Amino acid sequence: SFVDLGVIRPVSLTNDINLRADWRGNVVPVCVSSDHKPAVSEKLRSQRTAKWGDSDIHCCSYDCYNGRCGVTDWDTKVIDHEWRGRERLDGSGTIGLLLDLDEGTLSVFKNNRRLGVMKEGGLSGEYCWFVSALSPCEVSMSKSRAPN
């Protein structure tokens, strides 16, 4: 399935951003840069607040299709990288994410099993959770403790 889930700065993805013209119907904030979707890039970065802190990581996501980590600053960097423990989500299942702002990390769990730290360092400031689905699927979000 073509689903990304992760953390994103608390921004509006639609205020002054046209779903058809700017997003071309697919809202995938981890793929935004000044080279790819420059109008969206500018509009997202213009929403910066002091609560974002010093980090330039504005969106970090787990790609269910290939298990890769996507990171963007919505300007010059869109990084799609490998990480130790990387696994894709085959069919249905549960993906859990643990954001540790003290360490600046994002860890991934698959079906209650810890895969590893997907993003090591660099995450700081205010984030919220997001899901971007480009294929039909059922998604739910809930708050819980990390599995042991």
C-alpha positions as protocol buffer text, in pm:
chain_id: "A"
residue {
  index: 1
  type: SER
  ca { x: 0 y: 0 z: 0 }
}
residue {
  index: 2
  type: PHE
  ca { x: 114 y: 353 z: -72 }
}
residue {
  index: 3
  type: VAL
  ca { x: 88 y: 499 z: 278 }
}
residue {
  index: 4
  type: ASP
  ca { x: 329 y: 733 z: 454 }
}
residue {
  index: 5
  type: LEU
  ca { x: 296 y: 802 z: 824 }
}
residue {
  index: 6
  type: GLY
  ca { x: 507 y: 1009 z: 1054 }
}
residue {
  index: 7
  type: VAL
  ca { x: 553 y: 1350 z: 1207 }
}
residue {
  index: 8
  type: ILE
  ca { x: 501 y: 1691 z: 1050 }
}
residue {
  index: 9
  type: ARG
  ca { x: 516 y: 2048 z: 1168 }
}
residue {
  index: 10
  type: PRO
  ca { x: 171 y: 2176 z: 1268 }
}
residue {
  index: 11
  type: VAL
  ca { x: 81 y: 2348 z: 941 }
}
residue {
  index: 12
  type: SER
  ca { x: -221 y: 2375 z: 718 }
}
residue {
  index: 13
  type: LEU
  ca { x: -178 y: 2164 z: 407 }
}
residue {
  index: 14
  type: THR
  ca { x: -469 y: 2337 z: 232 }
}
residue {
  index: 15
  type: ASN
  ca { x: -480 y: 2708 z: 334 }
}
residue {
  index: 16
  type: ASP
  ca { x: -384 y: 2901 z: 20 }
}
residue {
  index: 17
  type: ILE
  ca { x: -275 y: 2568 z: -131 }
}
residue {
  index: 18
  type: ASN
  ca { x: -486 y: 2434 z: -415 }
}
residue {
  index: 19
  type: LEU
  ca { x: -547 y: 2058 z: -398 }
}
residue {
  index: 20
  type: ARG
  ca { x: -560 y: 2018 z: -776 }
}
residue {
  index: 21
  type: ALA
  ca { x: -311 y: 2278 z: -897 }
}
residue {
  index: 22
  type: ASP
  ca { x: -49 y: 2267 z: -619 }
}
residue {
  index: 23
  type: TRP
  ca { x: -80 y: 1911 z: -485 }
}
residue {
  index: 24
  type: ARG
  ca { x: -201 y: 1762 z: -815 }
}
residue {
  index: 25
  type: GLY
  ca { x: -452 y: 1560 z: -611 }
}
residue {
  index: 26
  type: ASN
  ca { x: -190 y: 1380 z: -399 }
}
residue {
  index: 27
  type: VAL
  ca { x: -105 y: 1535 z: -62 }
}
residue {
  index: 28
  type: VAL
  ca { x: 238 y: 1391 z: 24 }
}
residue {
  index: 29
  type: PRO
  ca { x: 416 y: 1647 z: 246 }
}
residue {
  index: 30
  type: VAL
  ca { x: 738 y: 1443 z: 274 }
}
residue {
  index: 31
  type: CYS
  ca { x: 802 y: 1489 z: -101 }
}
residue {
  index: 32
  type: VAL
  ca { x: 792 y: 1870 z: -95 }
}
residue {
  index: 33
  type: SER
  ca { x: 1100 y: 2078 z: -178 }
}
residue {
  index: 34
  type: SER
  ca { x: 1182 y: 2396 z: -368 }
}
residue {
  index: 35
  type: ASP
  ca { x: 1262 y: 2176 z: -670 }
}
residue {
  index: 36
  type: HIS
  ca { x: 949 y: 1959 z: -642 }
}
residue {
  index: 37
  type: LYS
  ca { x: 629 y: 2153 z: -573 }
}
residue {
  index: 38
  type: PRO
  ca { x: 797 y: 2494 z: -515 }
}
residue {
  index: 39
  type: ALA
  ca { x: 468 y: 2680 z: -456 }
}
residue {
  index: 40
  type: VAL
  ca { x: 370 y: 2434 z: -182 }
}
residue {
  index: 41
  type: SER
  ca { x: 724 y: 2448 z: -38 }
}
residue {
  index: 42
  type: GLU
  ca { x: 709 y: 2824 z: 4 }
}
residue {
  index: 43
  type: LYS
  ca { x: 359 y: 2818 z: 155 }
}
residue {
  index: 44
  type: LEU
  ca { x: 449 y: 2548 z: 409 }
}
residue {
  index: 45
  type: ARG
  ca { x: 775 y: 2718 z: 517 }
}
residue {
  index: 46
  type: SER
  ca { x: 592 y: 3052 z: 553 }
}
residue {
  index: 47
  type: GLN
  ca { x: 390 y: 2900 z: 839 }
}
residue {
  index: 48
  type: ARG
  ca { x: 704 y: 2860 z: 1057 }
}
residue {
  index: 49
  type: THR
  ca { x: 667 y: 2957 z: 1423 }
}
residue {
  index: 50
  type: ALA
  ca { x: 912 y: 2983 z: 1715 }
}
residue {
  index: 51
  type: LYS
  ca { x: 775 y: 2649 z: 1840 }
}
residue {
  index: 52
  type: TRP
  ca { x: 952 y: 2474 z: 1550 }
}
residue {
  index: 53
  type: GLY
  ca { x: 1283 y: 2540 z: 1725 }
}
residue {
  index: 54
  type: ASP
  ca { x: 1620 y: 2502 z: 1548 }
}
residue {
  index: 55
  type: SER
  ca { x: 1557 y: 2176 z: 1360 }
}
residue {
  index: 56
  type: ASP
  ca { x: 1518 y: 2195 z: 983 }
}
residue {
  index: 57
  type: ILE
  ca { x: 1341 y: 1858 z: 969 }
}
residue {
  index: 58
  type: HIS
  ca { x: 981 y: 1958 z: 900 }
}
residue {
  index: 59
  type: CYS
  ca { x: 844 y: 1621 z: 796 }
}
residue {
  index: 60
  type: CYS
  ca { x: 973 y: 1268 z: 866 }
}
residue {
  index: 61
  type: SER
  ca { x: 783 y: 960 z: 756 }
}
residue {
  index: 62
  type: TYR
  ca { x: 779 y: 582 z: 734 }
}
residue {
  index: 63
  type: ASP
  ca { x: 688 y: 454 z: 385 }
}
residue {
  index: 64
  type: CYS
  ca { x: 476 y: 140 z: 430 }
}
residue {
  index: 65
  type: TYR
  ca { x: 549 y: 23 z: 72 }
}
residue {
  index: 66
  type: ASN
  ca { x: 926 y: -7 z: 110 }
}
residue {
  index: 67
  type: GLY
  ca { x: 998 y: 70 z: 477 }
}
residue {
  index: 68
  type: ARG
  ca { x: 1220 y: 364 z: 392 }
}
residue {
  index: 69
  type: CYS
  ca { x: 1250 y: 685 z: 591 }
}
residue {
  index: 70
  type: GLY
  ca { x: 1159 y: 1010 z: 417 }
}
residue {
  index: 71
  type: VAL
  ca { x: 1281 y: 1343 z: 554 }
}
residue {
  index: 72
  type: THR
  ca { x: 1237 y: 1697 z: 420 }
}
residue {
  index: 73
  type: ASP
  ca { x: 1309 y: 2057 z: 516 }
}
residue {
  index: 74
  type: TRP
  ca { x: 1054 y: 2173 z: 252 }
}
residue {
  index: 75
  type: ASP
  ca { x: 1336 y: 2359 z: 80 }
}
residue {
  index: 76
  type: THR
  ca { x: 1648 y: 2191 z: -58 }
}
residue {
  index: 77
  type: LYS
  ca { x: 1648 y: 1852 z: 113 }
}
residue {
  index: 78
  type: VAL
  ca { x: 1426 y: 1554 z: 40 }
}
residue {
  index: 79
  type: ILE
  ca { x: 1602 y: 1247 z: 173 }
}
residue {
  index: 80
  type: ASP
  ca { x: 1485 y: 889 z: 130 }
}
residue {
  index: 81
  type: HIS
  ca { x: 1721 y: 665 z: 320 }
}
residue {
  index: 82
  type: GLU
  ca { x: 1787 y: 320 z: 454 }
}
residue {
  index: 83
  type: TRP
  ca { x: 1795 y: 246 z: 826 }
}
residue {
  index: 84
  type: ARG
  ca { x: 1886 y: -57 z: 1039 }
}
residue {
  index: 85
  type: GLY
  ca { x: 1579 y: -277 z: 1092 }
}
residue {
  index: 86
  type: ARG
  ca { x: 1394 y: -146 z: 786 }
}
residue {
  index: 87
  type: GLU
  ca { x: 1099 y: -362 z: 682 }
}
residue {
  index: 88
  type: ARG
  ca { x: 800 y: -293 z: 460 }
}
residue {
  index: 89
  type: LEU
  ca { x: 442 y: -353 z: 569 }
}
residue {
  index: 90
  type: ASP
  ca { x: 309 y: -642 z: 361 }
}
residue {
  index: 91
  type: GLY
  ca { x: -70 y: -626 z: 340 }
}
residue {
  index: 92
  type: SER
  ca { x: -244 y: -533 z: 661 }
}
residue {
  index: 93
  type: GLY
  ca { x: -79 y: -483 z: 995 }
}
residue {
  index: 94
  type: THR
  ca { x: 3 y: -229 z: 1261 }
}
residue {
  index: 95
  type: ILE
  ca { x: 279 y: 30 z: 1245 }
}
residue {
  index: 96
  type: GLY
  ca { x: 370 y: 216 z: 1562 }
}
residue {
  index: 97
  type: LEU
  ca { x: 590 y: 523 z: 1586 }
}
residue {
  index: 98
  type: LEU
  ca { x: 769 y: 656 z: 1893 }
}
residue {
  index: 99
  type: LEU
  ca { x: 888 y: 1017 z: 1882 }
}
residue {
  index: 100
  type: ASP
  ca { x: 1157 y: 1093 z: 2142 }
}
residue {
  index: 101
  type: LEU
  ca { x: 1217 y: 1468 z: 2144 }
}
residue {
  index: 102
  type: ASP
  ca { x: 1481 y: 1438 z: 2418 }
}
residue {
  index: 103
  type: GLU
  ca { x: 1697 y: 1230 z: 2182 }
}
residue {
  index: 104
  type: GLY
  ca { x: 1553 y: 1372 z: 1857 }
}
residue {
  index: 105
  type: THR
  ca { x: 1466 y: 1024 z: 1725 }
}
residue {
  index: 106
  type: LEU
  ca { x: 1175 y: 845 z: 1560 }
}
residue {
  index: 107
  type: SER
  ca { x: 1148 y: 468 z: 1616 }
}
residue {
  index: 108
  type: VAL
  ca { x: 928 y: 220 z: 1430 }
}
residue {
  index: 109
  type: PHE
  ca { x: 731 y: -80 z: 1555 }
}
residue {
  index: 110
  type: LYS
  ca { x: 562 y: -334 z: 1328 }
}
residue {
  index: 111
  type: ASN
  ca { x: 288 y: -555 z: 1475 }
}
residue {
  index: 112
  type: ASN
  ca { x: 415 y: -469 z: 1828 }
}
residue {
  index: 113
  type: ARG
  ca { x: 776 y: -563 z: 1743 }
}
residue {
  index: 114
  type: ARG
  ca { x: 1042 y: -294 z: 1754 }
}
residue {
  index: 115
  type: LEU
  ca { x: 1217 y: -261 z: 1418 }
}
residue {
  index: 116
  type: GLY
  ca { x: 1459 y: 12 z: 1522 }
}
residue {
  index: 117
  type: VAL
  ca { x: 1535 y: 381 z: 1516 }
}
residue {
  index: 118
  type: MET
  ca { x: 1435 y: 511 z: 1175 }
}
residue {
  index: 119
  type: LYS
  ca { x: 1559 y: 869 z: 1225 }
}
residue {
  index: 120
  type: GLU
  ca { x: 1858 y: 913 z: 1454 }
}
residue {
  index: 121
  type: GLY
  ca { x: 1875 y: 1268 z: 1586 }
}
residue {
  index: 122
  type: GLY
  ca { x: 1772 y: 1602 z: 1447 }
}
residue {
  index: 123
  type: LEU
  ca { x: 1404 y: 1604 z: 1543 }
}
residue {
  index: 124
  type: SER
  ca { x: 1317 y: 1890 z: 1777 }
}
residue {
  index: 125
  type: GLY
  ca { x: 1044 y: 2143 z: 1828 }
}
residue {
  index: 126
  type: GLU
  ca { x: 672 y: 2099 z: 1774 }
}
residue {
  index: 127
  type: TYR
  ca { x: 531 y: 1817 z: 1557 }
}
residue {
  index: 128
  type: CYS
  ca { x: 201 y: 1641 z: 1507 }
}
residue {
  index: 129
  type: TRP
  ca { x: 122 y: 1300 z: 1355 }
}
residue {
  index: 130
  type: PHE
  ca { x: 13 y: 1259 z: 995 }
}
residue {
  index: 131
  type: VAL
  ca { x: -92 y: 990 z: 747 }
}
residue {
  index: 132
  type: SER
  ca { x: -85 y: 1026 z: 370 }
}
residue {
  index: 133
  type: ALA
  ca { x: -260 y: 747 z: 178 }
}
residue {
  index: 134
  type: LEU
  ca { x: -240 y: 726 z: -202 }
}
residue {
  index: 135
  type: SER
  ca { x: -427 y: 396 z: -226 }
}
residue {
  index: 136
  type: PRO
  ca { x: -754 y: 275 z: -72 }
}
residue {
  index: 137
  type: CYS
  ca { x: -694 y: 156 z: 283 }
}
residue {
  index: 138
  type: GLU
  ca { x: -823 y: 171 z: 636 }
}
residue {
  index: 139
  type: VAL
  ca { x: -619 y: 378 z: 881 }
}
residue {
  index: 140
  type: SER
  ca { x: -669 y: 450 z: 1248 }
}
residue {
  index: 141
  type: MET
  ca { x: -453 y: 635 z: 1497 }
}
residue {
  index: 142
  type: SER
  ca { x: -438 y: 584 z: 1869 }
}
residue {
  index: 143
  type: LYS
  ca { x: -215 y: 678 z: 2160 }
}
residue {
  index: 144
  type: SER
  ca { x: -58 y: 395 z: 2357 }
}
residue {
  index: 145
  type: ARG
  ca { x: 258 y: 290 z: 2534 }
}
residue {
  index: 146
  type: ALA
  ca { x: 546 y: 150 z: 2330 }
}
residue {
  index: 147
  type: PRO
  ca { x: 565 y: -231 z: 2332 }
}
residue {
  index: 148
  type: ASN
  ca { x: 840 y: -380 z: 2549 }
}
